[in-house]
């Protein structure tokens, strides 16, 4: 046996640990218990009355027995694949211990780590009626790709799943698989945020990794992530998130790994999450493609943080209900209160991005819960900038939620936490963490990316003053400031400080607004149907018929053969003439300030 410093420490405490273990086992001989967070849990128990909760010992699992237990799970009647938003049928034909591409940059493979001095980790996986084979593959990947000495436990928090394949058969499988796996079965519905906190309360690792149940750890994920946290305790680390295709179940690299193709997480003014290409000035900071880089907002599916630091700054905000906004709130708090958030290119995990979420809540209840969460986050951290959230969201009736006195008291408590942690203001965050986020002109009625309804391509400013089309749009969860346009209340379409004019061929070009005259005509955005952000972009010029902006294949010399926006005769029903904009601002719908001293913007120009 090789004796490391950690091994010697374990030997010294072994006798005391055994004595304490018997005491704990006696106290835990109940089906239900209460976690330190106050959440009631059911702790899955082994047949010999040893709890997974307390034991790291056990024989190697028998492959044939696991196969039979796994098949027993698969044989249980389950929802169809559309309910999961995952091709579970295909996934069940793929090994849960499959090999996947090692997507780390080559420089990562040259690094070495002193495992004996790295902190241990608890992997916390909330679940609610997960696709069974996907969940098994998630657990297997972290079990097999994490050094055993670093893996304190894998905690599966069952938020009252109703599918039979998530109950006794799943427990039997994980009992056989490994004693490091805990199953906490909540006896009261908690939803995602509180379920994560229930898992954190019983975690034994020095580091917490909050992981979705439809993810897959890649090779060598743990060492770089844990080493960074060892050196930078007040940091939150997001492993680089690759993609697992929801229908083919293929593991795909997120993007080519070089300076020009790295993406970071950001928030948008309506509190949506988006990816943004890292700005060019990052190059002056980074010495290699293996180096971590700052991330303004966490993605949510994979979050690693030192347990003590997590507790010091208040954990996840349990005043947020169901799910939504929690990763944005945690990111704001970390950055503004003395910490930081980074993406590590050497630690990687695949994630299945699903276009819709399964839930036991109806659509309206869920949307109102998310809206109230976003208000709580905005009112707690964003100061006057929360005006943009209200102006862009209260156009939807379902998001016009009213706060109770209890809700307001909760916001005041968050502001007190902000004072206690001596946090910086939101102006500082925008200036130092996310300077690329453009503040909307306050005289803009519509603002943001303008996407074609049929193709999902967006307008963007080309380098030669023409306005072209790109596929890098928010509809693909990507955001680029080159694609932000504003429809002003005075009828001008603008990109930054420049105005858009229509040339003789109907193409769009950027010019100085001083050169724009009424003779150039007026571009307007006319809503159609029931949509509040969908419309026709029309061009009106005296003496000529109204034309509509259309996506076409350009035959002119400039940008020949490219997809371009061009004004053509209007054709009702032609989806290539239908467009969608990110933000529709109605400042009259912004509610008054919650508390004395709070500030709201008006729609007046700056």
Coordinates of C-alpha atoms in Angstrom, one line a residue:
X1 CA 0.0 0.0 0.0
X2 CA 1.2 3.5 -0.8
X3 CA 0.8 5.8 2.2
X4 CA 0.0 9.4 1.3
X5 CA -0.5 12.2 3.7
X6 CA -4.3 11.8 3.4
X7 CA -4.0 8.0 4.1
X8 CA -2.0 8.7 7.4
X9 CA -4.6 11.2 8.5
X10 CA -7.3 8.6 7.9
X11 CA -5.4 6.0 9.9
X12 CA -5.0 8.3 12.9
X13 CA -8.7 9.0 13.0
X14 CA -9.8 5.4 12.2
X15 CA -10.6 4.2 15.7
X16 CA -12.6 7.3 16.6
X17 CA -14.3 7.1 13.2
X18 CA -15.4 3.5 13.7
X19 CA -16.9 4.4 17.1
X20 CA -18.7 7.4 15.7
X21 CA -20.0 5.3 12.8
X22 CA -21.8 2.8 15.2
X23 CA -23.4 5.7 17.0
X24 CA -24.6 7.3 13.7
X25 CA -25.9 4.0 12.4
X26 CA -28.0 3.5 15.6
X27 CA -29.4 7.0 15.3
X28 CA -30.2 6.6 11.6
X29 CA -32.2 3.3 11.9
X30 CA -35.3 5.1 10.8
X31 CA -36.8 5.3 7.3
X32 CA -37.1 9.1 7.4
X33 CA -34.7 11.6 8.8
X34 CA -34.1 15.4 8.7
X35 CA -31.1 16.8 6.9
X36 CA -29.1 19.6 8.5
X37 CA -30.9 22.0 6.1
X38 CA -34.3 21.0 7.6
X39 CA -35.5 19.0 4.6
X40 CA -37.0 15.7 5.4
X41 CA -35.3 12.9 3.5
X42 CA -35.5 9.2 3.2
X43 CA -32.0 7.6 3.4
X44 CA -31.8 4.5 1.2
X45 CA -30.6 1.6 3.3
X46 CA -28.6 -1.5 2.4
X47 CA -30.0 -5.0 3.1
X48 CA -27.4 -5.5 5.9
X49 CA -28.6 -2.4 7.7
X50 CA -25.5 -0.4 6.7
X51 CA -26.4 2.9 5.2
X52 CA -24.9 4.1 1.9
X53 CA -24.9 7.4 3.8
X54 CA -22.1 6.2 6.1
X55 CA -20.1 3.5 4.3
X56 CA -17.3 3.7 1.8
X57 CA -16.6 0.0 2.1
X58 CA -17.9 -2.7 -0.2
X59 CA -17.0 -5.3 -2.8
X60 CA -16.6 -4.6 -6.4
X61 CA -20.0 -4.7 -8.2
X62 CA -20.8 -7.9 -10.2
X63 CA -21.3 -7.0 -13.8
X64 CA -23.9 -9.6 -14.5
X65 CA -26.0 -8.6 -11.5
X66 CA -25.8 -5.0 -12.5
X67 CA -26.9 -5.9 -16.0
X68 CA -30.0 -7.7 -14.6
X69 CA -30.8 -4.9 -12.2
X70 CA -30.5 -2.4 -15.1
X71 CA -32.7 -4.4 -17.3
X72 CA -35.3 -4.6 -14.5
X73 CA -35.3 -0.8 -14.6
X74 CA -35.7 -0.7 -18.4
X75 CA -38.5 -3.2 -18.4
X76 CA -40.8 -1.0 -16.3
X77 CA -43.4 0.9 -18.3
X78 CA -42.2 4.5 -18.7
X79 CA -43.3 7.7 -20.4
X80 CA -42.6 8.1 -24.0
X81 CA -39.5 9.9 -25.2
X82 CA -41.3 13.2 -25.9
X83 CA -42.1 13.4 -22.2
X84 CA -38.4 13.2 -21.3
X85 CA -37.4 15.4 -24.3
X86 CA -34.7 12.8 -24.7
X87 CA -34.4 9.7 -26.9
X88 CA -34.5 7.3 -24.0
X89 CA -35.3 4.4 -26.4
X90 CA -32.0 5.1 -28.2
X91 CA -30.1 5.7 -25.0
X92 CA -31.1 2.2 -23.6
X93 CA -29.2 0.6 -26.5
X94 CA -26.0 2.4 -25.5
X95 CA -23.7 1.3 -22.7
X96 CA -24.0 3.3 -19.5
X97 CA -20.2 2.9 -19.2
X98 CA -19.4 3.9 -22.8
X99 CA -16.2 5.7 -23.9
X100 CA -16.6 9.3 -25.1
X101 CA -14.2 11.6 -27.0
X102 CA -11.7 13.3 -24.7
X103 CA -12.4 16.9 -25.7
X104 CA -9.8 18.6 -23.5
X105 CA -7.3 21.0 -25.3
X106 CA -4.0 19.3 -25.9
X107 CA -2.3 21.6 -23.3
X108 CA -4.5 20.1 -20.6
X109 CA -2.9 16.6 -21.1
X110 CA 0.5 18.0 -20.3
X111 CA -0.6 19.1 -16.8
X112 CA -0.1 17.0 -13.6
X113 CA -1.6 17.3 -10.2
X114 CA -0.8 16.3 -6.6
X115 CA -3.9 14.3 -6.0
X116 CA -3.0 13.8 -2.3
X117 CA -3.3 17.5 -1.7
X118 CA -6.5 18.1 -3.7
X119 CA -9.8 18.6 -1.8
X120 CA -12.5 15.9 -1.9
X121 CA -15.7 16.4 -3.9
X122 CA -19.4 15.6 -3.4
X123 CA -21.4 15.2 -6.6
X124 CA -25.0 16.4 -6.0
X125 CA -27.5 15.3 -8.6
X126 CA -31.2 16.4 -8.1
X127 CA -33.6 14.3 -10.0
X128 CA -37.3 14.2 -10.8
X129 CA -38.5 11.4 -13.1
X130 CA -35.3 11.4 -15.1
X131 CA -34.8 9.3 -18.2
X132 CA -33.4 6.1 -16.4
X133 CA -30.5 5.2 -18.7
X134 CA -29.4 8.8 -18.9
X135 CA -29.3 9.1 -15.1
X136 CA -27.4 5.8 -14.8
X137 CA -24.9 7.0 -17.4
X138 CA -24.5 10.3 -15.4
X139 CA -23.7 8.4 -12.2
X140 CA -21.4 5.9 -13.9
X141 CA -19.4 8.6 -15.6
X142 CA -18.6 10.5 -12.3
X143 CA -17.9 7.2 -10.5
X144 CA -15.4 5.9 -13.1
X145 CA -13.8 9.3 -14.1
X146 CA -13.2 10.7 -10.7
X147 CA -10.1 9.4 -8.7
X148 CA -11.6 7.3 -5.8
X149 CA -9.6 9.2 -3.2
X150 CA -11.2 12.4 -4.3
X151 CA -14.8 11.2 -4.5
X152 CA -16.4 11.7 -1.1
X153 CA -19.9 10.7 -2.3
X154 CA -22.4 10.9 -5.1
X155 CA -25.7 12.3 -3.7
X156 CA -28.8 11.7 -5.7
X157 CA -31.7 13.9 -4.4
X158 CA -35.0 12.4 -5.5
X159 CA -37.6 15.3 -5.5
X160 CA -40.6 12.9 -5.1
X161 CA -40.3 11.1 -8.5
X162 CA -43.5 9.3 -9.4
X163 CA -42.2 6.9 -12.1
X164 CA -41.7 3.4 -10.7
X165 CA -38.3 3.1 -12.5
X166 CA -37.1 5.8 -10.2
X167 CA -38.0 4.0 -7.0
X168 CA -37.0 0.5 -5.6
X169 CA -35.3 -0.8 -8.8
X170 CA -33.1 2.3 -9.0
X171 CA -32.2 2.0 -5.3
X172 CA -31.3 -1.7 -5.8
X173 CA -29.0 -0.8 -8.7
X174 CA -27.1 2.0 -7.0
X175 CA -26.8 -0.2 -3.8
X176 CA -25.1 -2.8 -5.9
X177 CA -23.0 -0.3 -7.9
X178 CA -21.1 1.5 -5.2
X179 CA -21.3 2.4 -1.5
X180 CA -20.3 6.0 -2.2
X181 CA -23.7 6.6 -3.7
X182 CA -26.4 8.1 -1.4
X183 CA -30.1 8.4 -2.3
X184 CA -32.0 11.1 -0.5
X185 CA -35.7 10.8 -1.1
X186 CA -37.5 14.0 -0.1
X187 CA -40.9 13.5 1.6
X188 CA -42.0 17.0 0.6
X189 CA -41.8 18.5 -2.9
X190 CA -38.8 20.9 -2.9
X191 CA -38.1 21.6 -6.6
X192 CA -34.6 22.1 -8.0
X193 CA -33.1 24.9 -5.8
X194 CA -34.1 23.4 -2.4
X195 CA -33.3 19.9 -3.6
X196 CA -29.7 21.0 -4.3
X197 CA -29.5 22.6 -0.8
X198 CA -30.8 19.4 0.8
X199 CA -28.0 17.5 -1.0
X200 CA -25.4 20.1 0.1
X201 CA -26.4 19.8 3.7
X202 CA -25.4 16.1 3.9
X203 CA -22.4 16.2 1.6
X204 CA -19.1 15.1 3.1
X205 CA -16.8 16.5 0.4
X206 CA -14.8 19.7 0.8
X207 CA -16.1 20.8 -2.7
X208 CA -19.6 20.6 -3.9
X209 CA -20.4 19.8 -7.6
X210 CA -24.0 20.5 -8.5
X211 CA -24.7 18.5 -11.5
X212 CA -27.8 17.8 -13.6
X213 CA -29.1 14.2 -14.0
X214 CA -28.6 14.3 -17.8
X215 CA -24.9 15.0 -17.9
X216 CA -21.8 13.0 -18.5
X217 CA -18.4 13.5 -16.9
X218 CA -15.4 13.6 -19.3
X219 CA -11.9 12.2 -18.7
X220 CA -9.8 14.0 -16.1
X221 CA -12.6 16.5 -15.2
X222 CA -11.9 16.5 -11.4
X223 CA -8.2 17.3 -11.0
X224 CA -8.1 20.7 -12.7
X225 CA -11.4 21.8 -11.2
X226 CA -10.4 20.8 -7.6
X227 CA -6.9 22.2 -8.0
X228 CA -8.2 25.6 -9.1
X229 CA -10.6 25.7 -6.1
X230 CA -7.7 24.6 -3.8
X231 CA -5.7 27.6 -5.0
X232 CA -8.7 30.0 -5.2
X233 CA -11.1 29.1 -2.5
X234 CA -13.4 32.1 -3.2
X235 CA -14.1 31.0 -6.7
X236 CA -16.9 29.2 -8.4
X237 CA -15.8 26.9 -11.2
X238 CA -17.9 25.9 -14.2
X239 CA -16.5 22.9 -16.1
X240 CA -16.6 23.5 -19.8
X241 CA -20.0 22.2 -21.0
X242 CA -20.0 20.0 -24.0
X243 CA -23.2 18.8 -25.6
X244 CA -24.9 15.4 -25.6
X245 CA -27.4 15.4 -28.4
X246 CA -30.9 14.8 -27.0
X247 CA -32.0 12.5 -29.9
X248 CA -28.8 10.8 -31.1
X249 CA -27.2 10.7 -27.6
X250 CA -23.8 11.5 -29.3
X251 CA -21.2 13.3 -27.2
X252 CA -20.1 16.4 -29.0
X253 CA -17.4 18.9 -28.3
X254 CA -18.7 22.4 -27.4
X255 CA -16.5 24.2 -29.9
X256 CA -13.0 24.2 -31.2
X257 CA -10.6 25.1 -28.4
X258 CA -8.8 28.2 -29.4
X259 CA -8.8 31.8 -28.4
X260 CA -11.3 32.8 -31.1
X261 CA -14.0 30.2 -30.3
X262 CA -14.4 30.3 -26.5
X263 CA -17.8 31.1 -25.2
X264 CA -18.8 32.5 -21.8
X265 CA -22.1 32.7 -20.1
X266 CA -24.0 36.0 -19.8
X267 CA -27.4 37.3 -18.9
X268 CA -29.7 39.3 -21.1
X269 CA -31.9 42.2 -19.9
X270 CA -35.0 40.1 -19.7
X271 CA -33.0 37.7 -17.4
X272 CA -32.5 35.0 -20.0
X273 CA -29.2 33.1 -20.1
X274 CA -27.1 33.2 -23.2
X275 CA -23.6 32.3 -24.5
X276 CA -21.4 35.0 -25.8
X277 CA -18.1 34.7 -27.6
X278 CA -15.2 35.8 -25.4
X279 CA -14.0 39.3 -26.3
X280 CA -10.6 39.8 -27.9
X281 CA -9.0 41.4 -24.8
X282 CA -9.2 38.0 -23.2
X283 CA -6.2 37.1 -25.3
X284 CA -4.0 39.4 -23.3
X285 CA -4.9 37.5 -20.2
X286 CA -4.6 33.9 -21.3
X287 CA -1.3 32.2 -22.0
X288 CA -2.7 28.9 -23.3
X289 CA -5.9 27.2 -24.3
X290 CA -5.7 25.2 -21.0
X291 CA -6.0 28.3 -18.8
X292 CA -9.3 29.1 -17.0
X293 CA -11.1 32.3 -18.0
X294 CA -13.7 34.6 -16.4
X295 CA -17.4 33.8 -16.8
X296 CA -20.0 36.5 -15.9
X297 CA -22.9 34.0 -15.4
X298 CA -22.9 30.3 -14.7
X299 CA -24.8 28.0 -17.0
X300 CA -26.5 26.1 -14.1
X301 CA -26.0 22.4 -15.1
X302 CA -22.5 22.0 -13.7
X303 CA -21.3 24.2 -10.8
X304 CA -18.3 23.4 -8.5
X305 CA -17.7 25.4 -5.3
X306 CA -15.8 25.0 -2.0
X307 CA -18.4 24.0 0.6
X308 CA -17.2 26.5 3.2
X309 CA -17.2 29.4 0.8
X310 CA -20.6 28.4 -0.5
X311 CA -22.0 28.4 3.0
X312 CA -20.3 31.7 3.8
X313 CA -22.0 33.6 1.0
X314 CA -25.4 32.0 1.7
X315 CA -25.6 29.1 -0.7
X316 CA -28.4 29.1 -3.3
X317 CA -31.1 31.6 -2.6
X318 CA -33.9 29.3 -1.2
X319 CA -36.3 32.2 -1.5
X320 CA -36.3 31.4 -5.2
X321 CA -39.1 28.9 -6.0
X322 CA -39.1 25.9 -8.3
X323 CA -36.2 26.8 -10.6
X324 CA -35.0 29.7 -12.7
X325 CA -32.6 32.5 -11.9
X326 CA -30.6 30.7 -9.3
X327 CA -27.4 30.5 -11.3
X328 CA -27.7 34.2 -12.3
X329 CA -28.2 35.2 -8.7
X330 CA -25.3 33.1 -7.5
X331 CA -23.1 34.6 -10.2
X332 CA -24.0 38.2 -9.3
X333 CA -23.3 37.5 -5.6
X334 CA -20.0 35.8 -6.2
X335 CA -18.6 38.6 -8.5
X336 CA -20.0 41.5 -6.6
X337 CA -19.1 40.2 -3.1
X338 CA -15.4 39.5 -3.5
X339 CA -15.4 36.2 -5.4
X340 CA -15.2 35.2 -9.0
X341 CA -16.6 32.7 -11.5
X342 CA -14.5 31.0 -14.1
X343 CA -14.8 28.4 -16.8
X344 CA -12.1 25.7 -16.8
X345 CA -11.3 24.2 -20.3
X346 CA -9.6 21.2 -18.8
X347 CA -12.5 20.0 -16.7
X348 CA -15.4 19.0 -18.9
X349 CA -18.9 17.5 -18.8
X350 CA -21.5 16.9 -21.5
X351 CA -25.0 18.1 -21.0
X352 CA -28.3 17.4 -22.8
X353 CA -29.8 20.7 -23.6
X354 CA -33.6 20.1 -23.8
X355 CA -35.9 22.6 -25.6
X356 CA -38.6 22.1 -22.9
X357 CA -38.6 21.2 -19.2
X358 CA -40.7 18.4 -17.7
X359 CA -42.6 19.6 -14.6
X360 CA -45.5 18.7 -12.5
X361 CA -46.6 22.3 -12.6
X362 CA -48.9 23.8 -15.3
X363 CA -47.4 26.3 -17.7
X364 CA -48.9 29.4 -16.1
X365 CA -47.9 28.4 -12.5
X366 CA -44.3 27.7 -13.7
X367 CA -44.0 31.0 -15.7
X368 CA -45.3 33.0 -12.8
X369 CA -42.8 31.3 -10.4
X370 CA -39.9 32.1 -12.8
X371 CA -41.1 35.7 -13.2
X372 CA -41.2 36.2 -9.5
X373 CA -37.7 34.6 -9.2
X374 CA -36.4 37.0 -11.7
X375 CA -37.9 40.0 -9.9
X376 CA -36.4 38.8 -6.6
X377 CA -32.9 38.6 -8.3
X378 CA -33.3 41.9 -10.1
X379 CA -34.6 43.8 -7.1
X380 CA -31.9 42.3 -4.8
X381 CA -28.9 42.9 -7.0
X382 CA -29.5 45.0 -10.2
X383 CA -30.6 48.3 -8.6
X384 CA -32.0 50.7 -11.2
X385 CA -31.2 48.3 -14.0
X386 CA -34.1 46.1 -13.0
X387 CA -36.2 48.6 -15.0
X388 CA -35.1 46.9 -18.2
X389 CA -36.4 43.6 -16.9
X390 CA -39.8 45.0 -16.1
X391 CA -40.2 47.0 -19.3
X392 CA -39.4 43.9 -21.5
X393 CA -41.3 41.3 -19.5
X394 CA -44.5 42.9 -18.3
X395 CA -45.7 43.1 -21.9
X396 CA -46.7 39.5 -21.2
X397 CA -49.7 39.2 -18.9
X398 CA -48.5 36.0 -17.4
X399 CA -45.4 37.8 -16.1
X400 CA -47.3 40.7 -14.5
X401 CA -46.9 39.1 -11.1
X402 CA -47.5 41.1 -7.9
X403 CA -45.3 40.8 -4.9
X404 CA -46.7 40.0 -1.5
X405 CA -45.4 41.7 1.7
X406 CA -43.6 38.4 2.4
X407 CA -41.9 38.7 -1.0
X408 CA -40.8 42.3 -0.3
X409 CA -39.5 41.3 3.1
X410 CA -37.5 38.5 1.4
X411 CA -35.9 41.1 -0.9
X412 CA -35.0 43.3 2.0
X413 CA -33.2 40.3 3.6
X414 CA -31.2 39.8 0.4
X415 CA -30.2 43.4 0.4
X416 CA -29.0 43.1 4.0
X417 CA -26.9 40.1 2.9
X418 CA -25.5 42.3 0.2
X419 CA -24.5 44.8 2.9
X420 CA -23.1 42.1 5.2
X421 CA -20.9 40.7 2.5
X422 CA -19.7 44.2 1.6
X423 CA -20.7 43.8 -2.0
X424 CA -20.0 46.2 -4.9
X425 CA -22.9 47.7 -6.8
X426 CA -24.3 46.7 -10.2
X427 CA -22.5 49.5 -12.1
X428 CA -19.3 47.8 -11.0
X429 CA -20.4 44.5 -12.3
X430 CA -21.4 45.9 -15.7
X431 CA -18.1 47.8 -16.0
X432 CA -15.7 45.2 -14.8
X433 CA -17.3 41.8 -15.4
X434 CA -19.7 42.2 -18.4
X435 CA -18.8 45.4 -20.2
X436 CA -19.9 43.8 -23.5
X437 CA -23.6 43.9 -22.4
X438 CA -25.0 46.9 -24.3
X439 CA -27.4 49.1 -22.3
X440 CA -30.5 49.6 -24.4
X441 CA -31.2 53.1 -25.6
X442 CA -34.1 54.4 -23.4
X443 CA -35.9 55.8 -26.4
X444 CA -35.9 52.4 -28.1
X445 CA -39.3 50.6 -28.4
X446 CA -37.6 47.5 -29.8
X447 CA -34.0 46.4 -29.2
X448 CA -31.7 43.5 -29.6
X449 CA -31.1 40.8 -32.2
X450 CA -33.5 40.7 -35.1
X451 CA -34.0 37.2 -36.3
X452 CA -35.8 35.8 -39.3
X453 CA -38.7 33.6 -38.2
X454 CA -38.2 31.0 -41.0
X455 CA -34.4 30.6 -40.9
X456 CA -33.5 31.9 -37.4
X457 CA -30.7 33.9 -39.0
X458 CA -30.1 37.4 -37.5
X459 CA -29.1 40.8 -38.8
X460 CA -25.5 41.8 -38.0
X461 CA -23.2 44.7 -39.0
X462 CA -20.6 43.5 -41.5
X463 CA -17.2 45.1 -41.6
X464 CA -18.0 47.0 -44.9
X465 CA -21.0 48.9 -43.6
X466 CA -23.5 46.4 -45.1
X467 CA -26.1 44.7 -42.8
X468 CA -25.9 40.9 -43.4
X469 CA -27.2 37.7 -41.8
X470 CA -25.6 35.3 -39.3
X471 CA -26.6 32.1 -37.6
X472 CA -25.0 33.1 -34.3
X473 CA -28.1 34.3 -32.7
X474 CA -29.9 34.0 -29.3
X475 CA -32.2 31.4 -30.8
X476 CA -29.1 29.2 -30.6
X477 CA -28.5 30.5 -27.1
X478 CA -25.8 32.7 -28.4
X479 CA -25.5 36.5 -28.1
X480 CA -23.2 38.8 -30.0
X481 CA -23.3 42.6 -29.6
X482 CA -22.6 43.0 -33.4
X483 CA -26.2 41.9 -33.9
X484 CA -28.0 44.5 -31.7
X485 CA -30.2 47.0 -33.4
X486 CA -32.7 49.5 -32.0
X487 CA -36.0 50.8 -33.4
X488 CA -36.2 54.3 -32.0
X489 CA -39.4 56.0 -31.1
X490 CA -38.7 58.7 -33.8
X491 CA -38.8 56.0 -36.5
X492 CA -35.0 55.4 -37.0
X493 CA -33.5 51.9 -37.1
X494 CA -30.0 52.2 -35.5
X495 CA -26.9 50.1 -34.8
X496 CA -25.1 51.9 -32.0
X497 CA -24.7 55.5 -33.0
X498 CA -25.2 54.8 -36.7
X499 CA -28.4 54.8 -38.7
X500 CA -29.6 52.2 -41.2
X501 CA -30.4 53.4 -44.7
X502 CA -31.9 51.5 -47.6
X503 CA -29.7 51.7 -50.8
X504 CA -31.0 51.7 -54.4
X505 CA -31.0 47.9 -54.4
X506 CA -33.0 47.5 -51.3
X507 CA -30.0 46.4 -49.2
X508 CA -29.3 47.8 -45.8
X509 CA -26.2 49.9 -45.0
X510 CA -25.0 51.8 -42.0
X511 CA -24.3 55.5 -42.3
X512 CA -23.9 58.5 -40.0
X513 CA -27.3 59.7 -38.8
X514 CA -26.3 63.2 -39.8
X515 CA -26.5 62.0 -43.4
X516 CA -30.0 60.5 -43.1
X517 CA -32.8 62.7 -44.4
X518 CA -36.6 62.2 -44.7
X519 CA -36.0 61.5 -48.4
X520 CA -34.4 58.2 -47.4
X521 CA -37.7 56.9 -46.2
X522 CA -38.8 55.4 -42.9
X523 CA -38.2 51.9 -41.6
X524 CA -40.8 50.6 -39.1
X525 CA -41.5 47.4 -37.2
X526 CA -45.1 46.4 -37.4
X527 CA -46.3 43.7 -35.0
X528 CA -48.5 41.0 -36.5
X529 CA -50.9 38.4 -35.1
X530 CA -50.7 37.7 -31.3
X531 CA -47.0 38.1 -31.0
X532 CA -45.5 40.9 -29.0
X533 CA -42.0 40.7 -30.5
X534 CA -42.8 39.3 -34.0
X535 CA -43.4 41.6 -36.9
X536 CA -42.9 42.8 -40.4
X537 CA -40.1 45.3 -41.0
X538 CA -41.5 47.8 -43.5
X539 CA -39.9 50.5 -45.5
X540 CA -42.0 53.5 -46.5
X541 CA -40.7 56.1 -49.0
X542 CA -42.8 58.9 -50.4
X543 CA -44.0 58.1 -53.9
X544 CA -43.2 54.4 -53.7
X545 CA -45.2 51.3 -52.5
X546 CA -44.4 50.0 -49.0
X547 CA -41.8 47.2 -49.1
X548 CA -41.0 44.5 -46.5
X549 CA -37.6 43.2 -45.4
X550 CA -37.0 39.7 -46.7
X551 CA -34.2 37.2 -46.4
X552 CA -32.8 36.5 -49.9
X553 CA -29.9 34.9 -51.6
X554 CA -28.0 37.9 -52.9
X555 CA -27.1 38.1 -56.6
X556 CA -25.5 41.6 -56.4
X557 CA -21.7 42.0 -56.5
X558 CA -21.5 43.0 -52.8
X559 CA -21.8 39.8 -50.7
X560 CA -22.7 37.8 -53.8
X561 CA -24.2 34.4 -53.0
X562 CA -24.7 35.2 -49.4
X563 CA -28.0 35.3 -47.4
X564 CA -28.8 39.0 -47.1
X565 CA -31.8 41.1 -45.9
X566 CA -33.4 43.1 -48.7
X567 CA -36.5 45.2 -49.0
X568 CA -38.9 43.7 -51.6
X569 CA -42.7 43.9 -52.3
X570 CA -44.7 42.7 -49.3
X571 CA -46.0 39.1 -49.6
X572 CA -48.5 38.3 -46.7
X573 CA -47.7 34.9 -45.2
X574 CA -44.1 34.7 -46.5
X575 CA -42.1 33.6 -43.4
X576 CA -38.9 35.0 -44.9
X577 CA -40.5 38.4 -44.4
X578 CA -41.3 37.8 -40.8
X579 CA -38.9 38.8 -38.0
X580 CA -38.5 38.5 -34.3
X581 CA -36.7 41.0 -32.0
X582 CA -35.3 40.3 -28.5
X583 CA -36.8 43.1 -26.5
X584 CA -40.1 45.0 -26.8
X585 CA -40.0 47.8 -24.1
X586 CA -43.1 49.3 -22.6
X587 CA -41.9 51.6 -19.8
X588 CA -45.5 52.5 -18.9
X589 CA -45.9 49.0 -17.5
X590 CA -42.9 49.3 -15.1
X591 CA -44.2 49.2 -11.5
X592 CA -43.3 52.0 -9.1
X593 CA -40.2 51.5 -6.9
X594 CA -40.6 48.9 -4.1
X595 CA -38.9 50.9 -1.4
X596 CA -38.0 54.5 -0.6
X597 CA -34.8 55.4 -2.4
X598 CA -35.2 52.9 -5.2
X599 CA -34.8 54.3 -8.8
X600 CA -36.6 53.5 -12.0
X601 CA -35.6 54.6 -15.6
X602 CA -38.1 56.4 -17.8
X603 CA -38.3 56.0 -21.6
X604 CA -36.7 59.4 -22.1
X605 CA -33.6 59.5 -24.3
X606 CA -30.3 59.7 -22.4

